[in-house]
Coordinates of C-alpha atoms and ligand atoms in Angstrom, one line a residue:
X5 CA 324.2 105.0 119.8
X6 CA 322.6 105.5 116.1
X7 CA 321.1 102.0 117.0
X8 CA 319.5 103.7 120.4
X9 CA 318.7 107.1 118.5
X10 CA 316.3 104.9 115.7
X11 CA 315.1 103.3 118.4
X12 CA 313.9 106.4 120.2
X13 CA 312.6 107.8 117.0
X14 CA 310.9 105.1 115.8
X15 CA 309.1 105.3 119.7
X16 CA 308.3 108.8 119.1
X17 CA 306.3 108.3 115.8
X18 CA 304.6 105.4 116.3
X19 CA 303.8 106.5 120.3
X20 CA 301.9 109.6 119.6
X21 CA 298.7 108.3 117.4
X22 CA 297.3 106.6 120.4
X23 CA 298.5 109.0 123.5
X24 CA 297.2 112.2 122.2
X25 CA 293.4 113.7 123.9
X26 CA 291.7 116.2 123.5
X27 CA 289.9 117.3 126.8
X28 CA 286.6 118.6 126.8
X29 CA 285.0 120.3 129.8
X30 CA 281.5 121.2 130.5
X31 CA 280.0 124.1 131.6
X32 CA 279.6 122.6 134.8
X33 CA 283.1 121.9 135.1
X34 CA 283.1 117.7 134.0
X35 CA 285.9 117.0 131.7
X36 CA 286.5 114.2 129.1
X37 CA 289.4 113.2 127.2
X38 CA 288.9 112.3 123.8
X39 CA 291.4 110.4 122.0
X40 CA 292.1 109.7 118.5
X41 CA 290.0 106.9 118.1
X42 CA 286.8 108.1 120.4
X43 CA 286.9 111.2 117.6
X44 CA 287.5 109.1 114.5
X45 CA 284.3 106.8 115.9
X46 CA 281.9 110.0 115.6
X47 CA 279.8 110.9 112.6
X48 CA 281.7 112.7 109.9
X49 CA 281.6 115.6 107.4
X50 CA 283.7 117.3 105.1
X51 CA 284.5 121.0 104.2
X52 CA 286.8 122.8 102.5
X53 CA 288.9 125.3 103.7
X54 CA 291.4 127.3 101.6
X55 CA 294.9 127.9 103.3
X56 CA 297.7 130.3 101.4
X57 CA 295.7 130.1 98.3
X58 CA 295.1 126.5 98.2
X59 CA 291.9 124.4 99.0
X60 CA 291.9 121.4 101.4
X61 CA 289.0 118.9 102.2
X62 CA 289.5 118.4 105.8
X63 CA 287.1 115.7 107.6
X64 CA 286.4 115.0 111.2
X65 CA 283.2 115.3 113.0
X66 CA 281.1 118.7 113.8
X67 CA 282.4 120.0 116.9
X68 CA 278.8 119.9 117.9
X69 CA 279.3 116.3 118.3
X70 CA 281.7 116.9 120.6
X71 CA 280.2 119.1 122.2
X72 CA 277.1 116.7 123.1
X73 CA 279.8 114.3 125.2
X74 CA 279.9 117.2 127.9
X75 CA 275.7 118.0 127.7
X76 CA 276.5 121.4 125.9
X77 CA 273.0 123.3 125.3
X78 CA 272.6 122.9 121.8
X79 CA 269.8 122.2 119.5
X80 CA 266.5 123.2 121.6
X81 CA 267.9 124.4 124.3
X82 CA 270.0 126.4 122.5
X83 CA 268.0 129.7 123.8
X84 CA 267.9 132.8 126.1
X85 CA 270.4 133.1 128.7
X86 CA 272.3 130.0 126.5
X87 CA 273.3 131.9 123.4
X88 CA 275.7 133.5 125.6
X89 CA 277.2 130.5 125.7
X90 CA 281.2 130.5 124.1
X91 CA 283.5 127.7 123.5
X92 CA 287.2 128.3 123.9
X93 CA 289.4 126.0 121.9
X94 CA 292.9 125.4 123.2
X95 CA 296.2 124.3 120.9
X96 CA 299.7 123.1 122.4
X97 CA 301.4 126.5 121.3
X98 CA 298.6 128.6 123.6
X99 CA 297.0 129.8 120.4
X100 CA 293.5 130.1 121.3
X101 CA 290.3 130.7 119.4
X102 CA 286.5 131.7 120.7
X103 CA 283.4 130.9 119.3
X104 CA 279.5 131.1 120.4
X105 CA 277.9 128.3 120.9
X106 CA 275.4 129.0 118.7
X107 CA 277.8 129.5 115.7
X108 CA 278.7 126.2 116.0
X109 CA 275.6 124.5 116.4
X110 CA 273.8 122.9 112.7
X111 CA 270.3 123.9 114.2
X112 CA 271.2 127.3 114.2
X113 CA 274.2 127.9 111.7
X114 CA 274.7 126.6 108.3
X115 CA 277.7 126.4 108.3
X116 CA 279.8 123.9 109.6
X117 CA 281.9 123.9 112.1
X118 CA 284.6 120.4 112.5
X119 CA 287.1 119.3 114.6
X120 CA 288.7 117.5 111.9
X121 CA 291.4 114.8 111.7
X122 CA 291.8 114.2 108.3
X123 CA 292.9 116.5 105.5
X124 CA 293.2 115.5 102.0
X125 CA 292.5 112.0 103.1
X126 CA 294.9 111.0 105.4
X127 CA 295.0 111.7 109.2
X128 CA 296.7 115.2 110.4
X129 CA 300.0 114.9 111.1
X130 CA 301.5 115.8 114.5
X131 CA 302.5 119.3 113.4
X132 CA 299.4 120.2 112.7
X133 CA 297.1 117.5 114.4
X134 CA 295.9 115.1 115.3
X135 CA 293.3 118.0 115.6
X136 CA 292.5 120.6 113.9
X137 CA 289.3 123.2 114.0
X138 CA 288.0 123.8 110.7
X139 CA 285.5 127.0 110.3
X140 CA 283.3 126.2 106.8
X141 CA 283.6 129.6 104.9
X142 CA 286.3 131.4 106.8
X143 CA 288.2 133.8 104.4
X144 CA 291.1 133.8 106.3
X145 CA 291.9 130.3 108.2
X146 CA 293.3 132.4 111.4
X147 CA 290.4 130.4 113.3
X148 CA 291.9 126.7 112.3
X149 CA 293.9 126.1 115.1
X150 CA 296.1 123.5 114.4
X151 CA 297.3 121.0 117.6
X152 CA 293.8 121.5 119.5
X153 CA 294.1 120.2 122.8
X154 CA 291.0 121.7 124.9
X155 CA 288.1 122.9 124.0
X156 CA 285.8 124.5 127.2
X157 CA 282.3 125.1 127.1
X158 CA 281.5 128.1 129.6
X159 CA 277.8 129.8 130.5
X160 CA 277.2 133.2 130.8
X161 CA 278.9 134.8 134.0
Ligands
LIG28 N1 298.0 126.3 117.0 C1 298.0 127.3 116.0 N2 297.1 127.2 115.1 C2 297.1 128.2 114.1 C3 297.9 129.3 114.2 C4 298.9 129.3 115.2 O1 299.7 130.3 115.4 N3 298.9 128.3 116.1 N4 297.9 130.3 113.2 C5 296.6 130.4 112.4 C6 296.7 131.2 111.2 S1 296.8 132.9 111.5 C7 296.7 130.7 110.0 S2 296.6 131.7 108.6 C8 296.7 129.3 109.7 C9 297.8 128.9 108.9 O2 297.7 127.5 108.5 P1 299.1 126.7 108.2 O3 300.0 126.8 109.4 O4 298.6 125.3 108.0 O5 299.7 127.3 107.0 O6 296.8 128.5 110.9 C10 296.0 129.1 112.0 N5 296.1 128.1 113.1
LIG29 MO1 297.0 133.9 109.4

């Protein structure tokens, strides 16, 4: 029985690194799924975000990046009727958290926005991750959702 029980722990830490996605739809409706590795494979940056008083370097790539798998309107066409464009990012608890388009695109915004994977040099674990959104220069870190699983691109109505 305690023989079985390691058994079905050991399964449930070593399973999750390669099973968890994040899925990333489109404004036209086209979904991804992104998993660990296809994130970790993207170009990376770093910021620092404080959290109850205490800084943390978390890493991943801009969620621009991400962004660009499902065509989102950023960089030049970034304009007109597509700054009303808002991306709604999804965790496994149902928190939720919205942001414009154009706050999270580098040609428009300074600073940066991640969906990170790594803080303080190791990989988020599952309690938090393997995802986490990281707004550079939030006061308050209500907008780092921890456990992302969806992030949706949607136009205008
Ligand atoms: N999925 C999820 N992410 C979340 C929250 C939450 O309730 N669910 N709370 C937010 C708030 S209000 C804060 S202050 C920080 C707290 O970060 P911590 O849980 O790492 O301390 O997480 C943010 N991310
Ligand atoms: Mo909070």
């Amino acid at each position: 029985m305690h023989l079985l029980a390691g058994a079905f722990a050991a399964l449930l830490l070593a399973a999750p690194a390669a099973g968890q996605t994040v899925v990333v739809t489109g404004t036209d409706g086209a979904a991804v799924a992104l998993s660990v590795a296809d994130i970790a494979a993207l170009p990376r940056q770093s910021v620092t975000l404080s959290i109850h008083g205490e800084a943390h370097v978390f890493e991943g790539p801009s969620l621009a990046s991400v962004l660009e798998r499902v065509d989102a309107p950023l960089g030049e066409r970034l304009r007109g009727p597509a700054l009303l464009t808002h991306v709604t990012v999804r965790a496994a608890d149902g928190y939720g958290v919205v942001l414009s388009l154009a706050e999270i695109d580098p040609a428009l915004s300074p600073t940066a926005v991640l969906l990170a994977d790594e803080v303080d040099g190791a990989a988020i674990g599952l309690e938090d991750g393997p995802f986490r959104l990281v707004v550079e220069g939030d006061a308050r870190p209500a907008r780092s959702a921890r456990q992302v699983t969806a992030i949706t691109v949607s136009a205008a109505d």
